[in-house]
mmCIF file of N, CA, C and O in Angstrom:
data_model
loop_
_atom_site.group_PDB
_atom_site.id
_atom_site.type_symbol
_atom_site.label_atom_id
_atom_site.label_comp_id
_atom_site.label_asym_id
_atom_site.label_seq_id
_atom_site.Cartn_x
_atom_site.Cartn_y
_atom_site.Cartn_z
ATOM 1 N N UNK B 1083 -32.513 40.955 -49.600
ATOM 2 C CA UNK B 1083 -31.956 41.766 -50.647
ATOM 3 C C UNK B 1083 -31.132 40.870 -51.568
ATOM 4 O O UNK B 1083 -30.322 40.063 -51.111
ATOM 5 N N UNK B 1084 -31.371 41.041 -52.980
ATOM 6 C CA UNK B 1084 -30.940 40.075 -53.837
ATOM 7 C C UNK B 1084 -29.819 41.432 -54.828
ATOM 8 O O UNK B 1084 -30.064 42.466 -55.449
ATOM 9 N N UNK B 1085 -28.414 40.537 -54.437
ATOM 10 C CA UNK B 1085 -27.366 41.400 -55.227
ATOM 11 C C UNK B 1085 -27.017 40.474 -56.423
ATOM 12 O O UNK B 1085 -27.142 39.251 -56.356
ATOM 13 N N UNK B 1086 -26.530 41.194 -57.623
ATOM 14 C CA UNK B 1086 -25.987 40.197 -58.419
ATOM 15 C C UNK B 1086 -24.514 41.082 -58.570
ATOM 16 O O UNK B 1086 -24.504 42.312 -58.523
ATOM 17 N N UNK B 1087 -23.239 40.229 -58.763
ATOM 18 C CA UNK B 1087 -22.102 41.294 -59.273
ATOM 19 C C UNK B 1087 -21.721 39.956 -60.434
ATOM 20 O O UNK B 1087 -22.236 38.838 -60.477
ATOM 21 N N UNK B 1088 -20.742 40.486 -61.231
ATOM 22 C CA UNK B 1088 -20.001 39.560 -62.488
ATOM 23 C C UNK B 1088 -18.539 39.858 -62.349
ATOM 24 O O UNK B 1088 -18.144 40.981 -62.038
ATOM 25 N N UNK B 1089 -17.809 38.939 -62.560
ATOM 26 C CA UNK B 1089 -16.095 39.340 -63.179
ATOM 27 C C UNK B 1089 -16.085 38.025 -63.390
ATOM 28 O O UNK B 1089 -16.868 37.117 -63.110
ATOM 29 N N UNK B 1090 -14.440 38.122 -64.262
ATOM 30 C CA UNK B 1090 -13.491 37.493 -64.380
ATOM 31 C C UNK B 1090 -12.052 37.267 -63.684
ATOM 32 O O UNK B 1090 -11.858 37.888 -62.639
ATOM 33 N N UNK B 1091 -11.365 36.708 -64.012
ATOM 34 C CA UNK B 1091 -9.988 36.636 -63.252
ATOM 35 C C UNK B 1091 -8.993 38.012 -62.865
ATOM 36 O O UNK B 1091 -8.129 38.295 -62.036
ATOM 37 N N UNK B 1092 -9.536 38.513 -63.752
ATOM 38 C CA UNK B 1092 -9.030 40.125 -63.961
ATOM 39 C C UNK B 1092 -9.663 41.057 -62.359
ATOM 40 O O UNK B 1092 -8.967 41.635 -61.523
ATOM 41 N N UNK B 1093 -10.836 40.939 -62.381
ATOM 42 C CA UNK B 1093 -11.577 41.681 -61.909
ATOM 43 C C UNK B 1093 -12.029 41.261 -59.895
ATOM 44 O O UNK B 1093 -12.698 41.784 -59.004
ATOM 45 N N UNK B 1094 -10.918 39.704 -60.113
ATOM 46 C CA UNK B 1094 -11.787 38.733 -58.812
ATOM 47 C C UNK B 1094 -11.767 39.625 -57.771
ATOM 48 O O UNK B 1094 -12.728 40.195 -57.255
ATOM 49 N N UNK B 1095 -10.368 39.722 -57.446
ATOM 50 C CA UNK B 1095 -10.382 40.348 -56.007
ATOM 51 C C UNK B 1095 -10.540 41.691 -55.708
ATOM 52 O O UNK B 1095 -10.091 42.020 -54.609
ATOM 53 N N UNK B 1096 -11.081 42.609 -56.418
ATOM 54 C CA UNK B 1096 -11.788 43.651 -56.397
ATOM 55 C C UNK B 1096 -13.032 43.485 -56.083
ATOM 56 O O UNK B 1096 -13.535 44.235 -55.246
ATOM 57 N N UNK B 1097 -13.802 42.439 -56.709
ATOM 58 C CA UNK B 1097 -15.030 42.093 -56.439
ATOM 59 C C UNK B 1097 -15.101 41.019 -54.781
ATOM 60 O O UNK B 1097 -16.136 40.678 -54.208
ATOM 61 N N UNK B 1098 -14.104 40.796 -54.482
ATOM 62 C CA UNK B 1098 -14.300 40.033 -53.206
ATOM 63 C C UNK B 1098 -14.043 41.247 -52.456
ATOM 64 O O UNK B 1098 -14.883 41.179 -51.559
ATOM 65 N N UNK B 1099 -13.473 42.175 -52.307
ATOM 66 C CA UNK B 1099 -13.187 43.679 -51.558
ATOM 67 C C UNK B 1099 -14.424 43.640 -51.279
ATOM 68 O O UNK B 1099 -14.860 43.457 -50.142
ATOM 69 N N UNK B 1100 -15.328 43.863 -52.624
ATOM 70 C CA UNK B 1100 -16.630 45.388 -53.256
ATOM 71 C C UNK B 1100 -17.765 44.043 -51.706
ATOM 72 O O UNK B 1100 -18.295 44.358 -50.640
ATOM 73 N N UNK B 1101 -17.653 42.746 -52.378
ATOM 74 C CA UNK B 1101 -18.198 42.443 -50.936
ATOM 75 C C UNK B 1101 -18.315 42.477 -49.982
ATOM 76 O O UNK B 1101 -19.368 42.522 -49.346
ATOM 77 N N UNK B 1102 -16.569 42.458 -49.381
ATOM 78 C CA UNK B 1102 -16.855 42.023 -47.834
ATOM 79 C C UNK B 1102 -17.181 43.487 -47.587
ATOM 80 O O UNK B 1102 -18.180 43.329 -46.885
ATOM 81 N N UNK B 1103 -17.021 44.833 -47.683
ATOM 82 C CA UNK B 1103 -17.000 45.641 -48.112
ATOM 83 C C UNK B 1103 -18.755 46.159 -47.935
ATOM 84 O O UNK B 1103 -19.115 47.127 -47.264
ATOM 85 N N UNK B 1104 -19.752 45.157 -48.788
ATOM 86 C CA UNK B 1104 -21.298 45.689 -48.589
ATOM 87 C C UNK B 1104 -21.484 44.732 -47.510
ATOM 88 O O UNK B 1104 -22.421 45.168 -46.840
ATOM 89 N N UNK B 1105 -20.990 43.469 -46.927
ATOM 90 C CA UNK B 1105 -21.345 43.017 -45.891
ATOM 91 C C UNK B 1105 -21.031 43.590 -44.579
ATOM 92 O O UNK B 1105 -21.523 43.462 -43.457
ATOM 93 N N UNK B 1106 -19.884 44.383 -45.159
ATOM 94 C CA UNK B 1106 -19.480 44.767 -43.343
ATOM 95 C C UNK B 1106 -20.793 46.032 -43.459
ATOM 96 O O UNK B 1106 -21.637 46.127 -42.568
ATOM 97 N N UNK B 1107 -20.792 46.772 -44.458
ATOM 98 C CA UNK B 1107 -21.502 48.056 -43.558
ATOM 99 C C UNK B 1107 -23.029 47.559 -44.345
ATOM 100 O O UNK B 1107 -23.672 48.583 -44.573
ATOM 101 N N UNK B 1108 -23.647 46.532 -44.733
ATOM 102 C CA UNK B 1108 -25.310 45.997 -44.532
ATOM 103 C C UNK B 1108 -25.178 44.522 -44.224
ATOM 104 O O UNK B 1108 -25.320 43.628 -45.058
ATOM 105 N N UNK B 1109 -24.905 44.363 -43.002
ATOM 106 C CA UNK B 1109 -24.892 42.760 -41.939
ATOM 107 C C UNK B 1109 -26.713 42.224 -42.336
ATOM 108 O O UNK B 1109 -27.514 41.751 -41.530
ATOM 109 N N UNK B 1110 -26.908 42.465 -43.617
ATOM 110 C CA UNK B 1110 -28.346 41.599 -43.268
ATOM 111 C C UNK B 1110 -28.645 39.855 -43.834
ATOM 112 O O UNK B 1110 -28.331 39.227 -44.845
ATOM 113 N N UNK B 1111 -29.249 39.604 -42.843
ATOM 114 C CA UNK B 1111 -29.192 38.272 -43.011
ATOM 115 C C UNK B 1111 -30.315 37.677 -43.968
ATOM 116 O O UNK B 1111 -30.528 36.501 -44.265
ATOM 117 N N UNK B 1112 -31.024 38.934 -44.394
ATOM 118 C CA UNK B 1112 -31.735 38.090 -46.104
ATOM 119 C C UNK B 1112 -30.837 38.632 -47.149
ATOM 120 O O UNK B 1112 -31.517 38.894 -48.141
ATOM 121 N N UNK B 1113 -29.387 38.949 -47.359
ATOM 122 C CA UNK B 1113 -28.346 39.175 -47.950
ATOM 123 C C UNK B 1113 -28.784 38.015 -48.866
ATOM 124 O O UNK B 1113 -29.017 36.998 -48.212
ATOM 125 N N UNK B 1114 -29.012 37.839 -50.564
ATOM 126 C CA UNK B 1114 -28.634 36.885 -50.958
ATOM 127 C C UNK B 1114 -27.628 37.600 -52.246
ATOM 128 O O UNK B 1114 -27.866 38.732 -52.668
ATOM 129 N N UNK B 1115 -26.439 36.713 -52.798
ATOM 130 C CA UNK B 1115 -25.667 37.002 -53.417
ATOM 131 C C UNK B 1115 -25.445 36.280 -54.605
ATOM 132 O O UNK B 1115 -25.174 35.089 -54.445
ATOM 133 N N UNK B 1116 -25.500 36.769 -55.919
ATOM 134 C CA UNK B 1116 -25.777 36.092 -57.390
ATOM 135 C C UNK B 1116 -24.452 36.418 -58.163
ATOM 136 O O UNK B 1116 -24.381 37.331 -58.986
ATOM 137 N N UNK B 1117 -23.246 35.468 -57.777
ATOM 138 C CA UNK B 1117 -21.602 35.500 -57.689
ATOM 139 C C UNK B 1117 -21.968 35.168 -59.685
ATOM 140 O O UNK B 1117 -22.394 34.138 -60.209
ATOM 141 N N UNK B 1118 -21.672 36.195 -60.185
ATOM 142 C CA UNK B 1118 -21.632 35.631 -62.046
ATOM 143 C C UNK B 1118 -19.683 35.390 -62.082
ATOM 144 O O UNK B 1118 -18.808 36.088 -61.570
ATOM 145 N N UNK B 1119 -19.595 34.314 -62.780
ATOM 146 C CA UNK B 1119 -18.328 34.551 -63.556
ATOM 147 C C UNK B 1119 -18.211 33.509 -64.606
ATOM 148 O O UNK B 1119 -18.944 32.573 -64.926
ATOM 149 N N UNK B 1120 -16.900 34.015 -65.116
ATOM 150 C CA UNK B 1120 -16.304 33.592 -66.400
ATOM 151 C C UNK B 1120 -15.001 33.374 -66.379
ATOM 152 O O UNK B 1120 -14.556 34.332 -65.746
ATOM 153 N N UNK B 1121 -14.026 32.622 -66.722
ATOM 154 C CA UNK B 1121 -12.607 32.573 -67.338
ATOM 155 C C UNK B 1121 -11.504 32.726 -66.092
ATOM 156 O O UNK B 1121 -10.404 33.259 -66.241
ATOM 157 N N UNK B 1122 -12.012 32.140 -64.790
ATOM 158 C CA UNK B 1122 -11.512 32.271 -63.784
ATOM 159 C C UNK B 1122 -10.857 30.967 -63.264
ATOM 160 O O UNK B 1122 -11.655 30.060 -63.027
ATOM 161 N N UNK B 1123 -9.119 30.631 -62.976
ATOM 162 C CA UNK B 1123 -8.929 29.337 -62.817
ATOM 163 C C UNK B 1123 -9.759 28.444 -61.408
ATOM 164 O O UNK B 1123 -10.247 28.947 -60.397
ATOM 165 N N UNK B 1124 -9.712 27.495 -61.666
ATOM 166 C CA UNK B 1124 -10.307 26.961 -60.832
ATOM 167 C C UNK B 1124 -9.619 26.792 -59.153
ATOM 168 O O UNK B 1124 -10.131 26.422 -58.097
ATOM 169 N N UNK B 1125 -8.516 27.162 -59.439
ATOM 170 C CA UNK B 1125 -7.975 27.331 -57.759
ATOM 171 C C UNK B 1125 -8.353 28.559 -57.270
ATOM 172 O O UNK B 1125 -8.699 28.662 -56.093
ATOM 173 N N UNK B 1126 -8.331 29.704 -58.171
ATOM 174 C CA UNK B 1126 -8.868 31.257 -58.020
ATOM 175 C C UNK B 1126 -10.162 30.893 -57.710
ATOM 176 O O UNK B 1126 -10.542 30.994 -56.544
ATOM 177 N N UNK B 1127 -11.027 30.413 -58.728
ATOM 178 C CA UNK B 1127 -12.577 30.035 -58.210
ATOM 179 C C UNK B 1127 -12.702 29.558 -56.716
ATOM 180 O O UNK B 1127 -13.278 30.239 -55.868
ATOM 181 N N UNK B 1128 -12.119 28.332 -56.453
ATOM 182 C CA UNK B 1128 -12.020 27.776 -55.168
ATOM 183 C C UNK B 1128 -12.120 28.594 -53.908
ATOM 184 O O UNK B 1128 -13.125 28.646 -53.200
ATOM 185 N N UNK B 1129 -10.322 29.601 -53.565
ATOM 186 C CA UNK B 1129 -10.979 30.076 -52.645
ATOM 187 C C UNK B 1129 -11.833 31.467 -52.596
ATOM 188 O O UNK B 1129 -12.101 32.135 -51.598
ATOM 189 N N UNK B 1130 -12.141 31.684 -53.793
ATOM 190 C CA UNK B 1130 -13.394 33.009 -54.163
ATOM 191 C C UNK B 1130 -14.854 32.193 -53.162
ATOM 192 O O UNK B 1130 -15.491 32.742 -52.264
ATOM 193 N N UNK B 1131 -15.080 30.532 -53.788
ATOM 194 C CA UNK B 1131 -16.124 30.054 -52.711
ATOM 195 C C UNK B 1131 -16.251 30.271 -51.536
ATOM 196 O O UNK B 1131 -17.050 30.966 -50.908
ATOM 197 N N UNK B 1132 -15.012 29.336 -51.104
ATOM 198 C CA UNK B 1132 -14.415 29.273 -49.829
ATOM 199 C C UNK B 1132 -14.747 30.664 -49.146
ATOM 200 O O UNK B 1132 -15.312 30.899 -48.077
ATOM 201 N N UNK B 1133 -14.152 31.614 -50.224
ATOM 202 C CA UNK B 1133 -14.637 33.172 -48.992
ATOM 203 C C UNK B 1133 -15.938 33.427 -49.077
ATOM 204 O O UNK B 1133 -16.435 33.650 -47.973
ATOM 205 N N UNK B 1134 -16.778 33.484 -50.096
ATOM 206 C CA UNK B 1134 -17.746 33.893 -50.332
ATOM 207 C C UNK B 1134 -19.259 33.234 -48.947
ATOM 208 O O UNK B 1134 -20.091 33.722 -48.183
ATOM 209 N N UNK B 1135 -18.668 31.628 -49.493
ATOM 210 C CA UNK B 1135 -19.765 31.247 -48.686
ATOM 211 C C UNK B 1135 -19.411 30.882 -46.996
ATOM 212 O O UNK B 1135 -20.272 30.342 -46.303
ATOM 213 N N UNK B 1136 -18.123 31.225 -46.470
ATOM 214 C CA UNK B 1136 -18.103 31.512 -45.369
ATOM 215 C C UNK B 1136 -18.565 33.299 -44.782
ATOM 216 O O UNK B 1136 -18.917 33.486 -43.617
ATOM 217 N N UNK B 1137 -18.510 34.020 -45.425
ATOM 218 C CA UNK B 1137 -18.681 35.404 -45.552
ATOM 219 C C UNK B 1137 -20.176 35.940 -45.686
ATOM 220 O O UNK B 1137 -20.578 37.019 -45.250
ATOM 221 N N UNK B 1138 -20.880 35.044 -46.329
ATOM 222 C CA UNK B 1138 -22.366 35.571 -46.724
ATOM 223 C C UNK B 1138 -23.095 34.641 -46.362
ATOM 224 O O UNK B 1138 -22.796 33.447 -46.364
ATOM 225 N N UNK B 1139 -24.778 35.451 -45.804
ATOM 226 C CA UNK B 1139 -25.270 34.018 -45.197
ATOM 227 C C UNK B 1139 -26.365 33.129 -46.370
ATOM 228 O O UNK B 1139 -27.047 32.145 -46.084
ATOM 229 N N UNK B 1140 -26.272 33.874 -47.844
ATOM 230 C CA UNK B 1140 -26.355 33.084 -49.033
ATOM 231 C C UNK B 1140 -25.779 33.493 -50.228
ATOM 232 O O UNK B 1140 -25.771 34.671 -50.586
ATOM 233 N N UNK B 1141 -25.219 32.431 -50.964
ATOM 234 C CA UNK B 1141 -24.554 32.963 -52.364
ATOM 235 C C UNK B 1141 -24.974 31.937 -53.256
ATOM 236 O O UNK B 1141 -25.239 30.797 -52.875
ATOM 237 N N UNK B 1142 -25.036 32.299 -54.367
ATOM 238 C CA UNK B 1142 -25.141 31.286 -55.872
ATOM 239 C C UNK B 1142 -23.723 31.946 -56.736
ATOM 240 O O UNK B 1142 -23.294 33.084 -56.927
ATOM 241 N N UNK B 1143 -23.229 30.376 -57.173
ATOM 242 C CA UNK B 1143 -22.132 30.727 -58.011
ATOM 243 C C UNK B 1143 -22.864 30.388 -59.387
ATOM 244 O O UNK B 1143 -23.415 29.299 -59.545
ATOM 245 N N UNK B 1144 -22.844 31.321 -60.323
ATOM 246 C CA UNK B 1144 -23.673 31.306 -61.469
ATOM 247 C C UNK B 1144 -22.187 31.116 -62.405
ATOM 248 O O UNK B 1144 -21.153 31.648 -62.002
ATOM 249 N N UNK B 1145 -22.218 30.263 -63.748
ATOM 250 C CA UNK B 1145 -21.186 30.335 -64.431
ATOM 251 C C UNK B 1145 -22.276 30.797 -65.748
ATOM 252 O O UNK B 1145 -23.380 30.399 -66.120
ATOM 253 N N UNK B 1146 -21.227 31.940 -66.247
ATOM 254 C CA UNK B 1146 -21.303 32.179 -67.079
ATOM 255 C C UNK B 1146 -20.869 32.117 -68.932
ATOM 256 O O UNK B 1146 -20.060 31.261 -69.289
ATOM 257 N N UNK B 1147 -21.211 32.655 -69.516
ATOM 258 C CA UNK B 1147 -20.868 32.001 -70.789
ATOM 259 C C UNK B 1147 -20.253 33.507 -71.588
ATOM 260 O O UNK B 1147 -20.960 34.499 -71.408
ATOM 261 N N UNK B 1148 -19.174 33.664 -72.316
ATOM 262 C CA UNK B 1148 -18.864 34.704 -72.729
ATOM 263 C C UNK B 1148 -19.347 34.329 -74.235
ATOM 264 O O UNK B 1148 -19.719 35.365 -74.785
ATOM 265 N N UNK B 1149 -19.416 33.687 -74.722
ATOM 266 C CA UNK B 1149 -19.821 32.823 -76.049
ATOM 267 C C UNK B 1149 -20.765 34.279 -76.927
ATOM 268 O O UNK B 1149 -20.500 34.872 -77.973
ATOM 269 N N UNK B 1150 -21.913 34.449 -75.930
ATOM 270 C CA UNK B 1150 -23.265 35.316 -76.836
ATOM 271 C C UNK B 1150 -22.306 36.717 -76.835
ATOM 272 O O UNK B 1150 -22.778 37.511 -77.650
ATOM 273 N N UNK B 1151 -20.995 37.302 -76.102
ATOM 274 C CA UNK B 1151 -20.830 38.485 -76.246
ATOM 275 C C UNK B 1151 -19.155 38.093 -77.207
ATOM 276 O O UNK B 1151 -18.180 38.763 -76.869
ATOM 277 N N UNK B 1152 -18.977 37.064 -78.295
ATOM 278 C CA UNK B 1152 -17.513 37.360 -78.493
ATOM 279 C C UNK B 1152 -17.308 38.499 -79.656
ATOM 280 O O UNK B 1152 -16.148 38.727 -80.000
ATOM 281 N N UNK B 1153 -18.514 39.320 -80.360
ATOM 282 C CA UNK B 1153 -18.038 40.302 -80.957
ATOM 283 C C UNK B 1153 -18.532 41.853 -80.360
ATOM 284 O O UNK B 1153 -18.895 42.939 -80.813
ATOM 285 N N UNK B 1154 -18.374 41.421 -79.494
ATOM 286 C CA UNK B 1154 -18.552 42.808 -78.242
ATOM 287 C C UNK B 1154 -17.460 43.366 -78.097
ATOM 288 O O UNK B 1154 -16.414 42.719 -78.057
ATOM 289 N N UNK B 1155 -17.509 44.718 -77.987
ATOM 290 C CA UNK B 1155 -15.838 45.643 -78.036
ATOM 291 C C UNK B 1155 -15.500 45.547 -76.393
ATOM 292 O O UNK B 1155 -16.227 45.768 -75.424
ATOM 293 N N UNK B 1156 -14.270 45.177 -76.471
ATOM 294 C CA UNK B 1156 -13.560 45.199 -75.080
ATOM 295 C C UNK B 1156 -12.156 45.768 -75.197
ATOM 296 O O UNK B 1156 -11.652 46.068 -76.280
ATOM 297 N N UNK B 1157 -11.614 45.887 -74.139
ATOM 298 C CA UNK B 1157 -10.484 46.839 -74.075
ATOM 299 C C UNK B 1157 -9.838 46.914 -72.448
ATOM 300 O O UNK B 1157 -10.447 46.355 -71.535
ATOM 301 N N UNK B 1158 -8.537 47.670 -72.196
ATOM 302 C CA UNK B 1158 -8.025 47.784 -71.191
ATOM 303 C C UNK B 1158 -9.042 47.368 -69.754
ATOM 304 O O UNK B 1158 -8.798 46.588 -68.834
ATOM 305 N N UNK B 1159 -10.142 48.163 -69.990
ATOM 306 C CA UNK B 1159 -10.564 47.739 -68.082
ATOM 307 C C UNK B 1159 -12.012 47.578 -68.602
ATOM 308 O O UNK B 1159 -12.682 48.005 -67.661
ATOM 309 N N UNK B 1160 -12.776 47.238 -69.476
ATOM 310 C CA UNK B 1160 -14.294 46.373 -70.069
ATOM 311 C C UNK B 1160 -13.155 45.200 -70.854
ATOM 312 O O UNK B 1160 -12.524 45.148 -71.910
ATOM 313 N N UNK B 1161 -13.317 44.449 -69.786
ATOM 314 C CA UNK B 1161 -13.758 42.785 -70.385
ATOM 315 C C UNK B 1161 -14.930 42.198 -70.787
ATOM 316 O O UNK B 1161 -15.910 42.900 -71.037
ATOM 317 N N UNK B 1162 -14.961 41.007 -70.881
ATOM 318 C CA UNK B 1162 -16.203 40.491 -71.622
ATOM 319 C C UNK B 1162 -16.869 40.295 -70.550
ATOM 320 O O UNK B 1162 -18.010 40.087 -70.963
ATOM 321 N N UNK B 1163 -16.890 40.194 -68.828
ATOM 322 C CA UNK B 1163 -17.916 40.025 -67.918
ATOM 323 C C UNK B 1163 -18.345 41.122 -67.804
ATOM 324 O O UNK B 1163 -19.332 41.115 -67.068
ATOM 325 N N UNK B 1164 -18.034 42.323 -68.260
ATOM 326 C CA UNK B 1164 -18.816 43.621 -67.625
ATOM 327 C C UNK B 1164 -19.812 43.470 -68.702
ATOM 328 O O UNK B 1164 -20.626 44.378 -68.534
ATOM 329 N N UNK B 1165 -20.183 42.665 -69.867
ATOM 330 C CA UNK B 1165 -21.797 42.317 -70.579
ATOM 331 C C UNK B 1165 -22.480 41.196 -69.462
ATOM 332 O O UNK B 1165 -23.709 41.134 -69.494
ATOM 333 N N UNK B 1166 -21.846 40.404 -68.584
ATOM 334 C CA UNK B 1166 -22.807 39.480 -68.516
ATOM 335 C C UNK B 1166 -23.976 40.200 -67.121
ATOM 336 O O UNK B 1166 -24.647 39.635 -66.257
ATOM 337 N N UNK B 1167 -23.817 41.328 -67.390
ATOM 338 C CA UNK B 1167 -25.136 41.950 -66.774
ATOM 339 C C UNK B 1167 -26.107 41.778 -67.767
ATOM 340 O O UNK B 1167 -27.254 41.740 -67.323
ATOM 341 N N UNK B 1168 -25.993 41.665 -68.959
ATOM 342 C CA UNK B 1168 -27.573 41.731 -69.597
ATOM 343 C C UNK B 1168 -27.612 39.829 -69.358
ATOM 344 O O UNK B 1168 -28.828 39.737 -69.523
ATOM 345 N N UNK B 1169 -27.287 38.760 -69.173
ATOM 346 C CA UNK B 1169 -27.366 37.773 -68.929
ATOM 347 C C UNK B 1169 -28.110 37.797 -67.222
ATOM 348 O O UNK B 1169 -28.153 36.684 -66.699
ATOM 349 N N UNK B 1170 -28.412 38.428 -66.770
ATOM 350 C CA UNK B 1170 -29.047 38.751 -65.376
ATOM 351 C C UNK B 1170 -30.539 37.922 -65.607
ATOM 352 O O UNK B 1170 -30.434 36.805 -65.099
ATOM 353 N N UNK B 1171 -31.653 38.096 -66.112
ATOM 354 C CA UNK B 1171 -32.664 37.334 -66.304
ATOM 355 C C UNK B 1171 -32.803 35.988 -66.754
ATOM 356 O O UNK B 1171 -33.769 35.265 -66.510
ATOM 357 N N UNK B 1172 -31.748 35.671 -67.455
ATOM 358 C CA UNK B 1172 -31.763 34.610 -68.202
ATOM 359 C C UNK B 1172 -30.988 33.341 -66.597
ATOM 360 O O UNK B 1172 -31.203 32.131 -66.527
ATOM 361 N N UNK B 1173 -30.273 34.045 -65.733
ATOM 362 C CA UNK B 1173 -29.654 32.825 -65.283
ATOM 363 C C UNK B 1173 -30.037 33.387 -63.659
ATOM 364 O O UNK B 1173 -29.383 32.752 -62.832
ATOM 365 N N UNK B 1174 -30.823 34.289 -63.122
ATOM 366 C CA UNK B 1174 -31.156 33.935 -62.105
ATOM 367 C C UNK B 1174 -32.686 33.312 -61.922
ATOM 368 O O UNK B 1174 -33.582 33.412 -62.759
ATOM 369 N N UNK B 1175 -32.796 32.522 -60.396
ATOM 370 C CA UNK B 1175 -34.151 31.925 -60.558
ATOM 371 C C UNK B 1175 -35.305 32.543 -60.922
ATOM 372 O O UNK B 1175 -35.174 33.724 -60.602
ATOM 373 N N UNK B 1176 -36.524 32.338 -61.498
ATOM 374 C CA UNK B 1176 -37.563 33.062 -61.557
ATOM 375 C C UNK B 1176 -38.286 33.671 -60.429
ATOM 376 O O UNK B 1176 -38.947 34.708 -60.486
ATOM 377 N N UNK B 1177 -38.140 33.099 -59.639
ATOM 378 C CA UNK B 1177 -38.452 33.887 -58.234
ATOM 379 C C UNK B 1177 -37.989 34.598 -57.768
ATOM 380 O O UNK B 1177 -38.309 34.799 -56.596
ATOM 381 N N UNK B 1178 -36.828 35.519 -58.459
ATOM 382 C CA UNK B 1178 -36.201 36.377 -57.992
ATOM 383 C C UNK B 1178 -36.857 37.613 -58.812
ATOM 384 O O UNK B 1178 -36.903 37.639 -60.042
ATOM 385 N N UNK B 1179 -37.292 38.501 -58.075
ATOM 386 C CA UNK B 1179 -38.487 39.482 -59.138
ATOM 387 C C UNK B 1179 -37.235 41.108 -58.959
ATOM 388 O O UNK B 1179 -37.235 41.967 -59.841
ATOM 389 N N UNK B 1180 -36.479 41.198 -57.935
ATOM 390 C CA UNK B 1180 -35.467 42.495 -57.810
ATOM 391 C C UNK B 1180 -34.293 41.937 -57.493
ATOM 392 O O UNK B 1180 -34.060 41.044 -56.679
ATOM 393 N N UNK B 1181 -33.350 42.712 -58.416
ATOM 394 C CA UNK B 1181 -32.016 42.510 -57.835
ATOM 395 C C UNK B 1181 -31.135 43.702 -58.186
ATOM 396 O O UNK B 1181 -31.421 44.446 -59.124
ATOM 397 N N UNK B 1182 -29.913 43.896 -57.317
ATOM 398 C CA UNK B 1182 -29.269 45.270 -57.626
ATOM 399 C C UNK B 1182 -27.974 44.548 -57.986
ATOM 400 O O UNK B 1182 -27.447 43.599 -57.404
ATOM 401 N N UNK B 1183 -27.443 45.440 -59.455
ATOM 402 C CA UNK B 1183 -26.578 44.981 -59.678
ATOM 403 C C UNK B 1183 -25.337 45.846 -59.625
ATOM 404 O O UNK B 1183 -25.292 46.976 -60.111
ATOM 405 N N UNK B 1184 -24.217 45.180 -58.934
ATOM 406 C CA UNK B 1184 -23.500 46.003 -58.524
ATOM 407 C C UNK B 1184 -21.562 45.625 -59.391
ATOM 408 O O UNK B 1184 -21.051 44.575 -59.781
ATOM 409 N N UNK B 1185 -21.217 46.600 -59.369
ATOM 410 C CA UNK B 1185 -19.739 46.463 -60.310
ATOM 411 C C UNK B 1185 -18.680 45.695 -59.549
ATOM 412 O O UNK B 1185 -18.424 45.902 -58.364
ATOM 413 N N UNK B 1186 -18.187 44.951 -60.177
ATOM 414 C CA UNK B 1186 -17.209 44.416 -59.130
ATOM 415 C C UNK B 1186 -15.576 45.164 -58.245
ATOM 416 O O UNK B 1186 -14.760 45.007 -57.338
ATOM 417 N N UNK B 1187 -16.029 46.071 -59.468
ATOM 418 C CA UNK B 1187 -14.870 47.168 -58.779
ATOM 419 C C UNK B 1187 -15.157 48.547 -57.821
ATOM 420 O O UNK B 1187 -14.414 49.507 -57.617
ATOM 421 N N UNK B 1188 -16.806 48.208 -57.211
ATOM 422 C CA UNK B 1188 -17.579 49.327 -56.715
ATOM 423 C C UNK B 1188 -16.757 49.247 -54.913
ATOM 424 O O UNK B 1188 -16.781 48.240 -54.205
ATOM 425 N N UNK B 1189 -16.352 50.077 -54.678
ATOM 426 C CA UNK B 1189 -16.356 50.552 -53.022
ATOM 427 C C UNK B 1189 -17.064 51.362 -52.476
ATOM 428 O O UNK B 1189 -16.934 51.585 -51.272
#
């Protein structure tokens, strides 16, 4: 099962919840995980890895680009990563033919 989720610094540890969260209640071990982000410091990034890839038994850290969305309307709780779902084709592998994409603030 191929998940993709997106955030930013805003959004991290909601989205590390919304994980451990689909790992505890679907333990499957073709789990693969398509980690998008943006504008996140790099010590925050760090242990987001650190958990991620001790936690899942695969992840890709995809960096993203906010660049194609800077005249996109954003506001209080839509930042600019809740677009980089339409960036979903463009930056996962081609061999990936399904993926579910899930919010980073989903429980």
């Amino acid at each position: 099962m191929n998940i993709v989720c997106a955030t930013d610094e805003n959004y991290l540890g909601h989205c590390m919840a919304m994980l451990q969260s689909l790992w505890h209640h679907n333990p499957d071990p073709d789990l693969h995980v398509y980690f998008m982000y943006d504008d996140i410091g790099s010590k925050q990034l760090g242990h987001a890895t650190s958990f991620l890839t001790e936690l899942l038994p695969a992840v890709s850290i995809l960096k993203a680009s906010a660049k194609p969305f800077k005249d996109f309307p954003v506001n209080g709780h839509v930042s600019v990563a809740a677009y980089f779902r339409l960036l979903v084709p463009e930056l996962l592998p081609s061999s990936v033919t399904r993926a579910l994409f899930i919010d980073a603030d989903t429980i």
